[in-house]
mmCIF file of C-alpha atoms and ligand atoms in Angstrom:
data_model
loop_
_atom_site.group_PDB
_atom_site.id
_atom_site.type_symbol
_atom_site.label_atom_id
_atom_site.label_comp_id
_atom_site.label_asym_id
_atom_site.label_seq_id
_atom_site.Cartn_x
_atom_site.Cartn_y
_atom_site.Cartn_z
ATOM 1 C CA MET A 17 83.826 0.007 163.576
ATOM 2 C CA SER A 18 83.271 3.396 165.189
ATOM 3 C CA THR A 19 86.106 5.264 166.867
ATOM 4 C CA PRO A 20 86.337 4.366 170.573
ATOM 5 C CA ARG A 21 85.844 7.201 173.032
ATOM 6 C CA VAL A 22 87.556 8.023 176.344
ATOM 7 C CA ALA A 23 86.487 10.587 178.962
ATOM 8 C CA ALA A 24 89.719 12.119 180.285
ATOM 9 C CA ILE A 25 89.394 13.822 183.681
ATOM 10 C CA HIS A 26 92.658 15.703 184.288
ATOM 11 C CA ASP A 27 93.935 19.267 184.538
ATOM 12 C CA MET A 28 94.971 21.299 181.512
ATOM 13 C CA SER A 29 98.400 22.825 182.146
ATOM 14 C CA GLY A 30 99.372 25.179 179.330
ATOM 15 C CA PHE A 31 103.114 24.551 179.533
ATOM 16 C CA GLY A 32 105.110 21.580 180.794
ATOM 17 C CA ARG A 33 103.629 18.552 178.984
ATOM 18 C CA CYS A 34 101.438 16.653 181.430
ATOM 19 C CA SER A 35 97.811 15.675 181.963
ATOM 20 C CA LEU A 36 95.509 16.712 179.089
ATOM 21 C CA THR A 37 98.275 18.148 176.899
ATOM 22 C CA VAL A 38 99.670 14.606 176.902
ATOM 23 C CA ALA A 39 96.470 12.514 177.050
ATOM 24 C CA ILE A 40 94.719 14.200 174.107
ATOM 25 C CA PRO A 41 97.501 13.785 171.508
ATOM 26 C CA ILE A 42 98.446 10.294 172.674
ATOM 27 C CA LEU A 43 94.897 8.931 172.631
ATOM 28 C CA SER A 44 94.228 10.656 169.297
ATOM 29 C CA ALA A 45 97.365 9.109 167.766
ATOM 30 C CA MET A 46 96.122 5.727 168.976
ATOM 31 C CA GLY A 47 92.893 6.225 167.034
ATOM 32 C CA ILE A 48 90.755 7.056 170.076
ATOM 33 C CA GLN A 49 88.502 10.070 170.552
ATOM 34 C CA CYS A 50 89.545 11.859 173.755
ATOM 35 C CA CYS A 51 86.797 13.929 175.436
ATOM 36 C CA PRO A 52 88.479 16.176 178.008
ATOM 37 C CA LEU A 53 86.853 17.087 181.312
ATOM 38 C CA PRO A 54 89.379 19.620 182.684
ATOM 39 C CA THR A 55 89.644 19.647 186.477
ATOM 40 C CA ALA A 56 91.664 22.887 186.540
ATOM 41 C CA PHE A 57 93.401 25.205 184.121
ATOM 42 C CA LEU A 58 96.975 26.094 185.072
ATOM 43 C CA SER A 59 99.630 28.146 183.301
ATOM 44 C CA THR A 60 102.152 25.360 184.018
ATOM 45 C CA HIS A 61 102.174 22.214 186.141
ATOM 46 C CA THR A 62 103.106 22.601 189.796
ATOM 47 C CA GLY A 63 106.412 20.707 189.706
ATOM 48 C CA GLY A 64 109.363 23.002 189.160
ATOM 49 C CA PHE A 65 107.607 26.303 188.332
ATOM 50 C CA GLU A 66 106.839 29.191 190.669
ATOM 51 C CA GLY A 67 103.956 31.613 190.332
ATOM 52 C CA PHE A 68 101.733 29.307 188.285
ATOM 53 C CA THR A 69 98.068 30.278 187.826
ATOM 54 C CA PHE A 70 95.330 27.861 188.948
ATOM 55 C CA LEU A 71 91.700 28.084 187.855
ATOM 56 C CA ASP A 72 89.584 25.524 189.726
ATOM 57 C CA MET A 73 86.938 23.979 187.439
ATOM 58 C CA THR A 74 85.028 22.068 190.146
ATOM 59 C CA ASP A 75 81.686 23.830 189.561
ATOM 60 C CA GLU A 76 81.870 23.170 185.816
ATOM 61 C CA LEU A 77 82.342 19.385 186.019
ATOM 62 C CA PRO A 78 78.787 18.301 187.022
ATOM 63 C CA LYS A 79 77.334 20.620 184.359
ATOM 64 C CA VAL A 80 79.486 19.023 181.658
ATOM 65 C CA ALA A 81 78.579 15.535 182.914
ATOM 66 C CA ALA A 82 74.859 16.389 182.857
ATOM 67 C CA HIS A 83 75.093 17.691 179.280
ATOM 68 C CA TRP A 84 77.021 14.627 178.126
ATOM 69 C CA LYS A 85 74.418 12.390 179.825
ATOM 70 C CA SER A 86 71.616 14.247 178.027
ATOM 71 C CA LEU A 87 73.398 13.487 174.739
ATOM 72 C CA GLY A 88 73.507 9.784 175.607
ATOM 73 C CA LEU A 89 77.323 9.642 175.288
ATOM 74 C CA GLU A 90 79.033 6.355 176.090
ATOM 75 C CA PHE A 91 82.722 5.828 176.829
ATOM 76 C CA GLN A 92 84.966 2.796 176.389
ATOM 77 C CA ALA A 93 87.107 4.155 179.216
ATOM 78 C CA VAL A 94 86.916 6.752 181.942
ATOM 79 C CA TYR A 95 90.464 7.862 182.675
ATOM 80 C CA SER A 96 91.148 10.203 185.605
ATOM 81 C CA GLY A 97 94.309 11.815 186.963
ATOM 82 C CA PHE A 98 95.221 15.126 188.652
ATOM 83 C CA LEU A 99 92.209 16.575 190.492
ATOM 84 C CA GLY A 100 91.780 20.227 191.430
ATOM 85 C CA SER A 101 89.849 20.086 194.725
ATOM 86 C CA GLU A 102 88.555 17.751 197.415
ATOM 87 C CA ARG A 103 84.987 18.174 196.116
ATOM 88 C CA GLN A 104 86.047 16.727 192.764
ATOM 89 C CA ILE A 105 86.510 13.268 194.329
ATOM 90 C CA ALA A 106 82.748 12.802 194.805
ATOM 91 C CA ILE A 107 82.085 14.360 191.381
ATOM 92 C CA VAL A 108 84.373 11.834 189.667
ATOM 93 C CA GLU A 109 82.761 9.016 191.705
ATOM 94 C CA ASP A 110 79.338 10.167 190.431
ATOM 95 C CA PHE A 111 80.690 10.441 186.870
ATOM 96 C CA LEU A 112 81.853 6.821 187.037
ATOM 97 C CA ARG A 113 78.506 5.634 188.391
ATOM 98 C CA GLU A 114 76.656 7.500 185.594
ATOM 99 C CA PHE A 115 78.866 6.562 182.662
ATOM 100 C CA ARG A 116 80.206 3.129 183.515
ATOM 101 C CA GLY A 117 78.817 0.609 181.038
ATOM 102 C CA ALA A 118 79.499 -3.142 180.940
ATOM 103 C CA ASP A 119 82.545 -2.545 178.678
ATOM 104 C CA THR A 120 83.858 0.693 180.196
ATOM 105 C CA ALA A 121 87.358 0.461 181.670
ATOM 106 C CA ALA A 122 87.820 2.701 184.727
ATOM 107 C CA VAL A 123 91.493 3.686 184.734
ATOM 108 C CA ILE A 124 92.341 5.816 187.744
ATOM 109 C CA ASP A 125 95.797 7.321 187.994
ATOM 110 C CA PRO A 126 95.861 8.307 191.688
ATOM 111 C CA VAL A 127 98.013 11.388 191.014
ATOM 112 C CA MET A 128 99.163 12.747 194.398
ATOM 113 C CA GLY A 129 102.947 13.062 194.443
ATOM 114 C CA ASP A 130 106.382 11.877 193.385
ATOM 115 C CA HIS A 131 109.834 11.216 194.864
ATOM 116 C CA GLY A 132 108.333 10.788 198.338
ATOM 117 C CA GLU A 133 106.661 14.244 198.290
ATOM 118 C CA VAL A 134 102.978 15.161 197.957
ATOM 119 C CA TYR A 135 102.218 17.753 195.207
ATOM 120 C CA GLN A 136 101.738 21.359 196.426
ATOM 121 C CA THR A 137 97.994 21.537 195.760
ATOM 122 C CA TYR A 138 97.085 18.192 197.401
ATOM 123 C CA THR A 139 95.731 18.244 200.985
ATOM 124 C CA PRO A 140 95.625 15.192 203.315
ATOM 125 C CA ALA A 141 91.824 15.094 202.799
ATOM 126 C CA MET A 142 92.321 14.956 199.014
ATOM 127 C CA CYS A 143 94.801 12.106 199.375
ATOM 128 C CA ALA A 144 92.310 10.167 201.551
ATOM 129 C CA GLY A 145 89.609 10.879 198.942
ATOM 130 C CA MET A 146 91.860 9.664 196.110
ATOM 131 C CA ALA A 147 92.255 6.326 197.903
ATOM 132 C CA ARG A 148 88.451 6.063 198.144
ATOM 133 C CA LEU A 149 88.004 6.993 194.470
ATOM 134 C CA ALA A 150 90.673 4.475 193.439
ATOM 135 C CA GLU A 151 88.559 1.704 194.992
ATOM 136 C CA LEU A 152 86.162 2.115 192.038
ATOM 137 C CA ALA A 153 88.906 1.499 189.459
ATOM 138 C CA ASP A 154 89.455 -1.492 187.209
ATOM 139 C CA VAL A 155 93.099 -0.409 186.919
ATOM 140 C CA ILE A 156 95.201 1.977 189.028
ATOM 141 C CA THR A 157 98.622 3.307 188.013
ATOM 142 C CA PRO A 158 100.370 4.648 191.145
ATOM 143 C CA ASN A 159 104.051 5.503 191.336
ATOM 144 C CA LEU A 160 105.909 4.461 194.503
ATOM 145 C CA THR A 161 105.015 7.683 196.344
ATOM 146 C CA GLU A 162 101.327 7.207 195.557
ATOM 147 C CA ALA A 163 101.506 3.513 196.480
ATOM 148 C CA ALA A 164 102.805 4.512 199.937
ATOM 149 C CA LEU A 165 99.949 7.033 200.324
ATOM 150 C CA LEU A 166 97.344 4.450 199.240
ATOM 151 C CA LEU A 167 98.756 1.863 201.629
ATOM 152 C CA GLY A 168 99.021 4.426 204.451
ATOM 153 C CA VAL A 169 102.710 3.695 205.086
ATOM 154 C CA PRO A 170 105.678 6.124 205.088
ATOM 155 C CA TYR A 171 107.495 6.249 201.720
ATOM 156 C CA ASP A 172 110.720 5.051 203.340
ATOM 157 C CA ALA A 173 108.932 2.034 204.836
ATOM 158 C CA LEU A 174 107.814 0.583 201.466
ATOM 159 C CA PRO A 175 109.086 -2.966 200.900
ATOM 160 C CA ALA A 176 112.149 -2.809 198.615
ATOM 161 C CA GLY A 177 113.404 -4.592 195.508
ATOM 162 C CA GLU A 178 111.550 -6.838 193.080
ATOM 163 C CA ALA A 179 109.923 -8.857 195.870
ATOM 164 C CA GLY A 180 108.864 -5.588 197.509
ATOM 165 C CA CYS A 181 107.224 -4.342 194.294
ATOM 166 C CA ARG A 182 105.343 -7.635 193.944
ATOM 167 C CA GLU A 183 104.146 -7.313 197.524
ATOM 168 C CA ILE A 184 103.008 -3.693 196.915
ATOM 169 C CA VAL A 185 100.878 -4.491 193.838
ATOM 170 C CA GLU A 186 99.329 -7.508 195.515
ATOM 171 C CA ARG A 187 98.518 -5.504 198.671
ATOM 172 C CA LEU A 188 96.934 -2.786 196.501
ATOM 173 C CA SER A 189 94.801 -5.250 194.508
ATOM 174 C CA LEU A 190 91.836 -5.291 196.947
ATOM 175 C CA ASP A 191 92.073 -9.083 197.300
ATOM 176 C CA GLY A 192 92.629 -9.548 193.573
ATOM 177 C CA ARG A 193 89.621 -7.495 192.386
ATOM 178 C CA ARG A 194 91.574 -4.507 191.018
ATOM 179 C CA SER A 195 94.471 -4.468 188.547
ATOM 180 C CA VAL A 196 97.497 -2.501 189.710
ATOM 181 C CA VAL A 197 100.332 -1.091 187.596
ATOM 182 C CA LEU A 198 103.107 0.256 189.805
ATOM 183 C CA THR A 199 105.241 2.689 187.806
ATOM 184 C CA GLY A 200 108.905 3.431 188.479
ATOM 185 C CA ALA A 201 109.280 -0.165 189.693
ATOM 186 C CA SER A 202 112.774 -1.516 189.135
ATOM 187 C CA THR A 203 114.027 -5.106 189.377
ATOM 188 C CA ALA A 204 117.731 -4.231 188.859
ATOM 189 C CA PRO A 205 119.756 -0.988 189.040
ATOM 190 C CA GLU A 206 120.132 -0.678 185.245
ATOM 191 C CA LEU A 207 116.439 -1.354 184.605
ATOM 192 C CA THR A 208 113.150 0.418 185.269
ATOM 193 C CA GLY A 209 109.533 0.086 184.236
ATOM 194 C CA ALA A 210 106.476 -1.276 185.971
ATOM 195 C CA MET A 211 105.252 -4.148 188.115
ATOM 196 C CA CYS A 212 101.709 -5.209 187.306
ATOM 197 C CA PHE A 213 99.061 -7.329 188.925
ATOM 198 C CA ASP A 214 96.374 -8.403 186.438
ATOM 199 C CA ALA A 215 93.010 -8.986 188.139
ATOM 200 C CA LYS A 216 91.799 -10.936 185.063
ATOM 201 C CA THR A 217 94.503 -13.624 185.372
ATOM 202 C CA GLY A 218 95.635 -13.216 188.984
ATOM 203 C CA ARG A 219 99.231 -12.947 187.695
ATOM 204 C CA THR A 220 101.915 -10.509 188.815
ATOM 205 C CA GLU A 221 104.722 -9.642 186.411
ATOM 206 C CA ALA A 222 107.521 -7.153 185.957
ATOM 207 C CA VAL A 223 107.806 -5.252 182.655
ATOM 208 C CA GLN A 224 111.246 -3.674 182.440
ATOM 209 C CA THR A 225 113.450 -1.703 180.068
ATOM 210 C CA ARG A 226 116.879 -0.032 180.133
ATOM 211 C CA ARG A 227 116.888 2.890 182.555
ATOM 212 C CA VAL A 228 117.486 6.348 181.034
ATOM 213 C CA PRO A 229 119.639 8.081 183.655
ATOM 214 C CA GLN A 230 117.510 11.209 183.855
ATOM 215 C CA GLU A 231 113.998 11.881 185.150
ATOM 216 C CA PHE A 232 111.392 14.021 183.400
ATOM 217 C CA HIS A 233 108.152 15.552 184.508
ATOM 218 C CA GLY A 234 104.880 14.077 183.222
ATOM 219 C CA THR A 235 106.162 10.605 182.340
ATOM 220 C CA GLY A 236 103.463 9.117 184.589
ATOM 221 C CA ASP A 237 100.845 10.844 182.437
ATOM 222 C CA VAL A 238 102.471 9.653 179.191
ATOM 223 C CA PHE A 239 102.575 6.135 180.640
ATOM 224 C CA ALA A 240 98.955 6.041 181.834
ATOM 225 C CA SER A 241 97.676 7.581 178.575
ATOM 226 C CA VAL A 242 99.372 4.919 176.411
ATOM 227 C CA LEU A 243 98.185 2.213 178.824
ATOM 228 C CA THR A 244 94.584 3.477 178.630
ATOM 229 C CA GLY A 245 94.728 3.648 174.834
ATOM 230 C CA ALA A 246 96.097 0.104 174.574
ATOM 231 C CA LEU A 247 93.448 -1.254 176.968
ATOM 232 C CA VAL A 248 90.720 0.417 174.890
ATOM 233 C CA GLN A 249 92.244 -1.331 171.861
ATOM 234 C CA ASP A 250 91.700 -4.610 173.780
ATOM 235 C CA ALA A 251 95.340 -5.332 174.620
ATOM 236 C CA SER A 252 95.939 -7.566 177.653
ATOM 237 C CA LEU A 253 97.194 -5.684 180.714
ATOM 238 C CA PRO A 254 100.813 -6.948 180.373
ATOM 239 C CA ASP A 255 100.852 -6.030 176.646
ATOM 240 C CA ALA A 256 99.429 -2.569 177.403
ATOM 241 C CA VAL A 257 102.070 -2.085 180.113
ATOM 242 C CA ARG A 258 104.815 -3.175 177.682
ATOM 243 C CA GLN A 259 103.648 -0.615 175.115
ATOM 244 C CA ALA A 260 103.579 2.140 177.769
ATOM 245 C CA VAL A 261 107.017 1.235 179.186
ATOM 246 C CA ASP A 262 108.614 1.182 175.718
ATOM 247 C CA PHE A 263 107.045 4.475 174.637
ATOM 248 C CA VAL A 264 108.116 6.297 177.811
ATOM 249 C CA ARG A 265 111.665 4.975 177.413
ATOM 250 C CA ALA A 266 111.824 6.107 173.771
ATOM 251 C CA CYS A 267 110.592 9.589 174.794
ATOM 252 C CA ALA A 268 112.977 9.851 177.761
ATOM 253 C CA GLU A 269 115.963 8.730 175.656
ATOM 254 C CA ARG A 270 115.243 11.312 172.962
ATOM 255 C CA THR A 271 114.578 14.087 175.480
ATOM 256 C CA ALA A 272 117.738 13.364 177.461
ATOM 257 C CA LYS A 273 119.832 13.545 174.242
ATOM 258 C CA ALA A 274 118.212 16.872 173.357
ATOM 259 C CA GLY A 275 119.143 18.288 176.794
ATOM 260 C CA ILE A 276 115.608 19.486 177.588
ATOM 261 C CA PRO A 277 115.067 20.663 181.214
ATOM 262 C CA MET A 278 113.186 18.141 183.372
ATOM 263 C CA ARG A 279 110.276 20.467 184.046
ATOM 264 C CA GLU A 280 109.384 20.746 180.332
ATOM 265 C CA GLY A 281 108.404 17.076 180.208
ATOM 266 C CA VAL A 282 109.319 14.573 177.515
ATOM 267 C CA GLU A 283 109.413 15.429 173.822
ATOM 268 C CA PHE A 284 106.825 12.863 172.844
ATOM 269 C CA GLU A 285 105.449 14.741 169.827
ATOM 270 C CA PRO A 286 108.006 13.528 167.221
ATOM 271 C CA LEU A 287 107.434 9.949 168.464
ATOM 272 C CA LEU A 288 103.629 9.841 168.229
ATOM 273 C CA GLY A 289 103.997 7.838 165.004
ATOM 274 C CA LEU A 290 105.150 4.883 167.128
ATOM 275 C CA LEU A 291 101.603 4.708 168.514
ATOM 276 C CA THR A 292 99.621 4.918 165.294
ATOM 277 C CA GLN A 293 97.984 1.893 163.631
ATOM 278 C CA PRO A 294 97.701 1.073 159.933
ATOM 279 C CA VAL A 295 94.376 2.403 158.626
ATOM 280 C CA ASP A 296 91.986 -0.114 157.078
ATOM 281 C CA GLU A 297 89.431 1.674 154.957
HETATM 282 O O1 PXL B 11 102.085 14.871 186.148
HETATM 283 C C1 PXL B 11 101.272 15.002 187.266
HETATM 284 C C2 PXL B 11 100.725 16.391 187.380
HETATM 285 C C3 PXL B 11 99.578 16.712 186.690
HETATM 286 N N1 PXL B 11 99.063 17.968 186.721
HETATM 287 C C4 PXL B 11 99.647 18.939 187.427
HETATM 288 C C5 PXL B 11 100.799 18.683 188.144
HETATM 289 C C6 PXL B 11 101.355 17.388 188.124
HETATM 290 C C7 PXL B 11 102.566 17.115 188.883
HETATM 291 O O2 PXL B 11 103.224 17.949 189.404
HETATM 292 O O3 PXL B 11 101.378 19.665 188.819
HETATM 293 C C8 PXL B 11 99.056 20.303 187.427
#
């Protein structure tokens, strides 16, 4: 069997462990070829650093897509995240139309904000565009802040508790056509994880783990990368969510013990072995 291939459309931030610096090693460890399509090149991510550099790659993206098309490349998943400009929304929509085969999973992480705040480089027009782009997804992976933006409600007005999280994923499912994995969803104070609606089965379920009492940057990207890898390996949505929840918890636990500052992201590198599969020759 040939190695599955994923097109990963995210920024490359040199320091701070997020986006492509997370997606490439995680997908590789899972035995998947990751083909990066960088939306921007930054010195660091935008959460917790001042004076970061930002090189917008918008003009490069259609050229890369055209070259890949000329090579006849096919992808088992198209996985998008942080975008660098409003124009990139239509470019990613075109990319999906061009490269989506019968077995291609479109995983769209509608990266826009966290903790009730929109990221510094995101404009209201970009947030509206992200909601439009997310309509093309098979699976979306919003956090609570992004869920509020997609639903067009204030963050503080989101329905609360386990019942609230169920309501959010069902409202975001486009009448059951799109799978939704809400991250940072908690059913009890000592637990955290995700709430997922699976469009294939019509079922909603919570996937929870012990909460690590510290937050780290980039855990949404670690989560969505493991989820994408597991879906490409043909896991069911709940099983893929379980793998992502458990890996993020293991990384957060280790990073908290090591006393790493939040903005440096989770120390996932020593734990990549948890994601590898036995090799059959
Ligand atoms: O983890 C989301 C993310 C991705 N890329 C960049 C970011 C952020 C969040 O702040 O700044 C550049």
